[in-house]
Amino acid sequence: MARIIISKTNQIGDVVFALPMSTAIKQTWPDSHIIFLGRGYTSALIEHYQDVDETADWDAISNLPDDRAIEALKALRADTIIHVHPNKRLAYLARRAGIKARIGTIGRFYHWLTCNRFVRVSRKNSPLHETQLDMQYLKALGLKSDYSLAEIIALRRFKPFKLTSKIKKLLDPKKFNLILHPKTRGEHIEWPLSDYAALIAALPQDQFHILVTGSVVEGDKIREQVLTPFSHVTDLCGKLSLEELQILIAHADGLIASSTGPVHLAAAFGIHTLGLYAPIKPFDAGRWGPVGKKAQVLSVEKNCDWCRDLRPCRCVGEISVEQVKSVVMGWL
C-alpha cells in the first residue's frame, strides 16, 4: 500500500486548493494512505476531508532540531512526498529521512539536490487557477493532472460539519444568514470598510441576518465603522476557533470576503460565496478566486498594475455597493 505525503505548508485557502489531490489519487489507488502535511492550525480543516487518512503537523516538526525532525518524518513511513508548496528545509529533511520518491518542481534549484521526480509547474505567469496548478504535481505519479475547475469541484469530499449548540444559537432560521469577513490579516487587497458599512445599511433587516467574522485584531480595526453603527449585526470577531468558524460557514447561507481563507472555505463547502478582487496579476480572481458551485467574484476589468503598491487600492474600491447588493439579493 502506497503511503503518500502531500505537503502544503502555507495558509488555509492554499490547503483547500490542494485537498482534492488526495481524492484524485484515491480514485486510481483506493488503498493508498494519504498523509497531509500542513500547518498546525489547518489540521482542523484537513481532518474534515474524507480522502486524507492522516494529518501531520509541519509547525511541530519544523520546531525540532534536524535529527529529531528526520525521525518524525521517518515515523510517517511514507514512500512518496509531493512538495506542493516548496519548502527548502523540508526538501532536505525528506531526502535525509530516506523517503523513496520525492516530487518537486524543477523550477527550484534546491529540488535538483533533494528530489528525484520533477514536474514543471510555473505559477507566476500561468493562466491556470492555483488549485489547477496543484493538480499538476500528479503528473509525477503518472496520474491525470489537467483538471478543469468543474472537475476539481466534483472531486471535493468533505465530511459533514456537525452543527453545535453554540453555532446554532448564532443563526436565524427565518432569515438569510450572511457572513461578512472584511479583513485579510493585511495580506491581500481589501474592499473598503466604508463599503461594507454601506452594504449592511442597504440590505433589508427583515431578510438578512448578518454576522461579521475576523480575528481579535481585525475586530478592533473594523468595529467602529462596520459594527458599532448597526445593532442588528452579530460581532464574532475573535470569538470563534477555526473549527467553530468552519461549522458556522458550513451552516450559513452566504459569505462575502476578499482573497482570504474564509472565502475559499465557503466556496468549498457549497454555500453562496462572493469574492471581491482587484485585477492585479497574479493576485487576481483568475488565479486566487473562490472555486465552488455557488461561488462568484466581482472585479473591475482594467489594468491595475499602476496601484500594485498602493493602499488602499483604488480598483477594488470601484466595485460598487449596488453591484454587491444585486448579487446578494439574487441569492434570495
XYZ file of N, CA and C in Angstrom, residues 123-262:
420
model
N 4.136 28.972 -11.787
C 2.952 29.632 -11.251
C 2.851 31.102 -11.665
N 3.976 31.779 -11.749
C 3.975 33.233 -11.879
C 3.179 33.732 -13.080
N 3.387 33.133 -14.229
C 2.747 33.629 -15.451
C 1.683 32.680 -15.998
N 1.271 31.723 -15.185
C 0.318 30.732 -15.661
C -1.094 31.296 -15.719
N -1.890 30.904 -16.728
C -3.295 31.313 -16.799
C -4.190 30.438 -15.924
N -3.619 29.409 -15.299
C -4.407 28.471 -14.516
C -4.674 28.995 -13.108
N -5.731 28.483 -12.507
C -6.036 28.778 -11.116
C -5.057 28.009 -10.222
N -4.865 28.497 -8.999
C -3.930 27.858 -8.069
C -4.273 26.396 -7.815
N -5.542 26.068 -7.698
C -5.911 24.677 -7.451
C -5.592 23.790 -8.656
N -5.701 24.334 -9.856
C -5.322 23.581 -11.051
C -3.806 23.361 -11.092
N -3.053 24.358 -10.646
C -1.596 24.222 -10.612
C -1.178 23.144 -9.616
N -1.868 23.052 -8.492
C -1.561 21.997 -7.528
C -1.747 20.619 -8.150
N -2.799 20.475 -8.925
C -3.080 19.169 -9.537
C -2.004 18.751 -10.538
N -1.224 19.710 -11.035
C -0.175 19.398 -11.993
C 0.868 18.449 -11.408
N 1.021 18.456 -10.088
C 2.019 17.593 -9.455
C 1.679 16.112 -9.587
N 0.424 15.808 -9.871
C 0.023 14.410 -10.013
C 0.655 13.760 -11.236
N 1.133 14.579 -12.161
C 1.783 14.048 -13.358
C 2.973 13.165 -12.993
N 3.669 13.524 -11.917
C 4.840 12.749 -11.500
C 4.468 11.362 -10.989
N 3.188 11.163 -10.664
C 2.713 9.848 -10.245
C 2.112 9.070 -11.410
N 2.138 9.658 -12.598
C 1.549 9.016 -13.766
C 0.043 9.130 -13.796
N -0.513 10.099 -13.061
C -1.958 10.266 -12.984
C -2.412 11.457 -13.822
N -3.717 11.531 -14.043
C -4.309 12.689 -14.711
C -3.936 13.943 -13.920
N -3.511 14.979 -14.615
C -3.077 16.195 -13.925
C -3.722 17.461 -14.488
N -4.357 17.375 -15.641
C -5.008 18.543 -16.237
C -6.496 18.510 -15.910
N -6.875 19.289 -14.920
C -8.254 19.313 -14.447
C -8.894 20.671 -14.707
N -10.145 20.655 -15.121
C -10.910 21.895 -15.178
C -11.376 22.223 -13.760
N -11.802 23.467 -13.539
C -12.302 23.828 -12.219
C -13.559 23.034 -11.874
N -14.386 22.764 -12.865
C -15.597 21.970 -12.629
C -15.235 20.558 -12.177
N -14.203 19.981 -12.758
C -13.768 18.645 -12.359
C -13.220 18.651 -10.936
N -12.517 19.704 -10.559
C -11.970 19.796 -9.199
C -13.096 19.948 -8.190
N -14.093 20.763 -8.519
C -15.248 20.910 -7.629
C -15.913 19.556 -7.402
N -16.037 18.768 -8.466
C -16.678 17.455 -8.368
C -15.861 16.479 -7.523
N -14.555 16.693 -7.442
C -13.684 15.798 -6.662
C -13.856 15.991 -5.157
N -14.161 17.183 -4.718
C -14.118 17.518 -3.286
C -15.046 16.634 -2.448
N -14.499 16.190 -1.300
C -15.260 15.295 -0.413
C -14.992 15.673 1.051
N -15.777 16.614 1.554
C -15.666 16.999 2.957
C -16.653 16.197 3.799
N -16.230 15.841 5.003
C -17.141 15.223 5.950
C -18.129 16.284 6.448
N -19.315 15.880 6.854
C -20.297 16.857 7.359
C -19.765 17.594 8.596
N -20.101 18.868 8.697
C -19.749 19.665 9.864
C -20.954 19.692 10.801
N -20.867 18.961 11.903
C -21.994 18.837 12.826
C -22.296 20.179 13.482
N -23.554 20.568 13.428
C -23.979 21.846 13.996
C -23.990 21.751 15.519
N -23.203 22.587 16.176
C -23.152 22.608 17.633
C -24.192 23.586 18.175
N -24.485 23.457 19.455
C -25.473 24.349 20.069
C -25.016 25.801 20.028
N -23.703 26.034 20.192
C -23.177 27.400 20.164
C -23.413 28.049 18.812
N -23.111 27.326 17.737
C -23.263 27.890 16.389
C -24.737 27.989 16.021
N -25.534 27.016 16.439
C -26.969 27.050 16.134
C -27.617 28.311 16.685
N -27.183 28.734 17.897
C -27.742 29.935 18.516
C -27.388 31.210 17.745
N -26.310 31.143 16.965
C -25.874 32.322 16.212
C -26.650 32.508 14.917
N -27.340 31.478 14.470
C -28.022 31.515 13.189
C -29.513 31.792 13.367
N -30.089 32.459 12.392
C -31.517 32.773 12.400
C -32.209 31.922 11.335
N -33.018 30.941 11.742
C -33.645 30.044 10.754
C -34.665 30.726 9.863
N -35.068 31.952 10.217
C -36.092 32.649 9.443
C -35.513 33.675 8.468
N -34.180 33.859 8.502
C -33.552 34.837 7.625
C -32.369 34.217 6.872
N -31.878 34.950 5.885
C -30.682 34.548 5.145
C -29.479 34.907 6.011
N -28.738 33.913 6.448
C -27.583 34.116 7.315
C -26.363 34.452 6.468
N -25.968 35.723 6.497
C -24.895 36.232 5.650
C -23.679 36.595 6.496
N -22.551 35.985 6.177
C -21.293 36.274 6.859
C -20.500 37.300 6.056
N -20.031 38.334 6.736
C -19.091 39.283 6.139
C -17.750 39.101 6.834
N -16.700 38.952 6.044
C -15.346 38.800 6.590
C -14.482 39.876 5.926
N -14.495 41.108 6.471
C -13.913 42.254 5.754
C -12.392 42.273 5.622
N -11.669 41.671 6.572
C -10.210 41.808 6.584
C -9.519 40.538 6.092
N -8.233 40.675 5.753
C -7.446 39.543 5.240
C -6.103 39.436 5.964
N -6.086 39.816 7.240
C -4.840 39.842 8.019
C -3.800 40.776 7.398
N -4.267 41.723 6.578
C -3.356 42.669 5.952
C -2.538 42.093 4.825
N -2.861 40.877 4.390
C -2.044 40.194 3.386
C -2.537 40.421 1.965
N -3.786 40.826 1.808
C -4.344 40.956 0.467
C -5.113 42.269 0.341
N -5.460 42.594 -0.880
C -6.197 43.827 -1.151
C -7.649 43.651 -0.724
N -8.159 44.632 0.019
C -9.467 44.505 0.645
C -10.458 45.546 0.129
N -11.705 45.148 0.034
C -12.799 46.071 -0.279
C -12.912 47.058 0.888
N -13.143 48.333 0.634
C -13.152 49.340 1.702
C -14.169 49.061 2.801
N -13.790 49.353 4.045
C -14.689 49.167 5.179
C -15.940 50.032 5.046
N -15.778 51.211 4.462
C -16.940 52.089 4.286
C -17.983 51.445 3.390
N -17.527 50.630 2.430
C -18.468 49.951 1.542
C -19.169 48.794 2.257
N -18.428 48.103 3.127
C -19.092 47.065 3.927
C -20.188 47.678 4.782
N -19.884 48.827 5.389
C -20.882 49.507 6.218
C -22.093 49.927 5.381
N -21.839 50.450 4.187
C -22.929 50.853 3.312
C -23.755 49.652 2.863
N -23.109 48.511 2.657
C -23.830 47.298 2.267
C -24.753 46.840 3.392
N -24.239 46.858 4.619
C -25.074 46.470 5.765
C -26.306 47.360 5.841
N -26.106 48.657 5.644
C -27.223 49.598 5.700
C -28.219 49.362 4.573
N -27.737 48.864 3.436
C -28.589 48.710 2.254
C -29.386 47.406 2.247
N -28.935 46.392 2.976
C -29.622 45.097 2.945
C -30.814 45.110 3.898
N -31.958 44.592 3.467
C -33.170 44.596 4.298
C -32.989 43.788 5.583
N -33.227 44.421 6.728
C -33.043 43.747 8.002
C -34.025 42.603 8.203
N -35.171 42.660 7.570
C -36.165 41.612 7.752
C -35.842 40.362 6.935
N -34.846 40.466 6.054
C -34.484 39.329 5.213
C -33.090 38.766 5.520
N -32.211 39.603 6.081
C -30.835 39.177 6.294
C -30.428 39.221 7.761
N -29.805 38.144 8.191
C -29.144 38.099 9.495
C -27.640 38.161 9.212
N -27.004 39.251 9.604
C -25.610 39.493 9.229
C -24.671 39.198 10.396
N -23.646 38.407 10.109
C -22.629 38.068 11.086
C -21.281 38.512 10.546
N -20.490 39.181 11.354
C -19.182 39.664 10.924
C -18.105 38.870 11.657
N -17.176 38.286 10.895
C -16.128 37.451 11.476
C -14.749 38.060 11.226
N -13.788 37.597 11.999
C -12.419 38.068 11.881
C -11.681 37.791 13.183
N -10.417 38.154 13.230
C -9.621 37.958 14.437
C -9.900 39.069 15.437
N -9.304 38.941 16.619
C -9.442 39.992 17.631
C -8.903 41.314 17.098
N -7.707 41.252 16.506
C -7.076 42.467 15.969
C -7.921 43.068 14.858
N -8.452 42.226 13.979
C -9.291 42.729 12.891
C -10.566 43.365 13.429
N -11.127 42.770 14.490
C -12.315 43.340 15.097
C -12.075 44.743 15.605
N -10.895 44.957 16.206
C -10.547 46.294 16.705
C -10.464 47.308 15.563
N -10.052 46.840 14.387
C -9.895 47.734 13.239
C -11.223 48.086 12.574
N -12.179 47.176 12.644
C -13.421 47.386 11.893
C -14.606 47.769 12.775
N -14.472 47.598 14.100
C -15.640 47.726 14.972
C -16.320 49.086 14.865
N -15.549 50.152 14.927
C -16.136 51.493 14.935
C -16.930 51.789 13.674
N -16.420 51.313 12.537
C -17.036 51.673 11.257
C -18.082 50.667 10.796
N -17.848 49.374 11.069
C -18.691 48.330 10.493
C -19.646 47.707 11.508
N -19.294 47.725 12.779
C -20.101 47.011 13.768
C -20.907 47.923 14.679
N -20.264 48.887 15.290
C -20.933 49.744 16.270
C -22.175 50.453 15.731
N -22.165 50.933 14.480
C -23.359 51.653 13.986
C -24.578 50.773 13.772
N -24.412 49.427 13.828
C -25.517 48.541 13.452
C -25.803 47.556 14.588
N -26.843 47.824 15.323
C -27.177 46.985 16.475
C -27.663 45.598 16.076
N -28.114 45.444 14.836
C -28.647 44.152 14.400
C -27.570 43.221 13.859
N -26.319 43.662 13.792
C -25.225 42.841 13.268
C -24.555 42.079 14.419
N -24.272 40.800 14.204
C -23.621 39.966 15.218
C -22.107 40.045 15.058
N -21.439 40.502 16.103
C -19.987 40.664 16.109
C -19.342 39.375 16.617
N -18.655 38.662 15.714
C -17.997 37.405 16.086
C -16.475 37.505 15.987
N -15.959 38.706 15.864
C -14.513 38.877 15.724
C -13.793 38.416 16.990
N -12.892 37.462 16.815
C -12.121 36.931 17.926
C -12.891 35.988 18.825
N -14.097 35.601 18.442
C -14.947 34.781 19.318
C -15.093 33.335 18.855
N -14.451 32.985 17.739
C -14.598 31.633 17.209
C -13.234 30.995 16.963
N -13.120 29.714 17.276
C -11.953 28.945 16.857
C -12.103 28.636 15.370
N -11.043 28.125 14.739
C -11.149 27.765 13.321
C -12.200 26.678 13.135
N -12.247 25.721 14.042
C -13.249 24.661 13.947
C -14.655 25.255 13.998
N -14.878 26.207 14.909
C -16.196 26.827 15.030
C -16.514 27.691 13.819
N -15.512 28.384 13.289
C -15.727 29.190 12.084
C -16.119 28.301 10.919
N -15.488 27.158 10.795
C -15.825 26.220 9.726
C -17.279 25.757 9.850
N -17.688 25.435 11.063
C -19.072 24.985 11.279
C -20.049 26.099 10.927
N -19.723 27.326 11.350
C -20.585 28.466 11.038
C -20.721 28.646 9.533
N -19.595 28.622 8.827
C -19.625 28.805 7.376
C -20.422 27.695 6.705
N -20.200 26.466 7.147
C -20.880 25.322 6.527
C -22.395 25.401 6.681
N -22.866 26.048 7.768
C -24.307 26.095 8.024
C -24.929 27.452 7.734
N -24.110 28.418 7.312
C -24.645 29.717 6.905
C -25.179 29.621 5.478
N -25.747 30.709 4.997
C -26.307 30.723 3.643
C -25.397 31.396 2.626
N -24.571 32.344 3.088
C -23.703 33.045 2.157
C -22.568 33.747 2.882
N -21.541 34.108 2.122
C -20.369 34.793 2.686
C -19.786 35.734 1.648
N -19.318 36.896 2.130
C -18.646 37.875 1.279
C -17.288 38.187 1.897
N -16.246 38.162 1.084
C -14.894 38.474 1.558
C -14.009 38.742 0.367
N -12.834 39.259 0.652
C -11.812 39.383 -0.381
C -10.979 38.097 -0.381
N -9.761 38.150 -0.871
C -8.943 36.939 -1.016
C -8.377 36.520 0.332
N -9.114 35.648 1.029
C -8.689 35.164 2.337
C -9.324 33.811 2.591
N -8.837 33.095 3.598
C -9.268 31.728 3.833
C -10.762 31.492 3.858
N -11.547 32.288 4.619
C -12.991 32.020 4.695
C -13.721 32.042 3.365
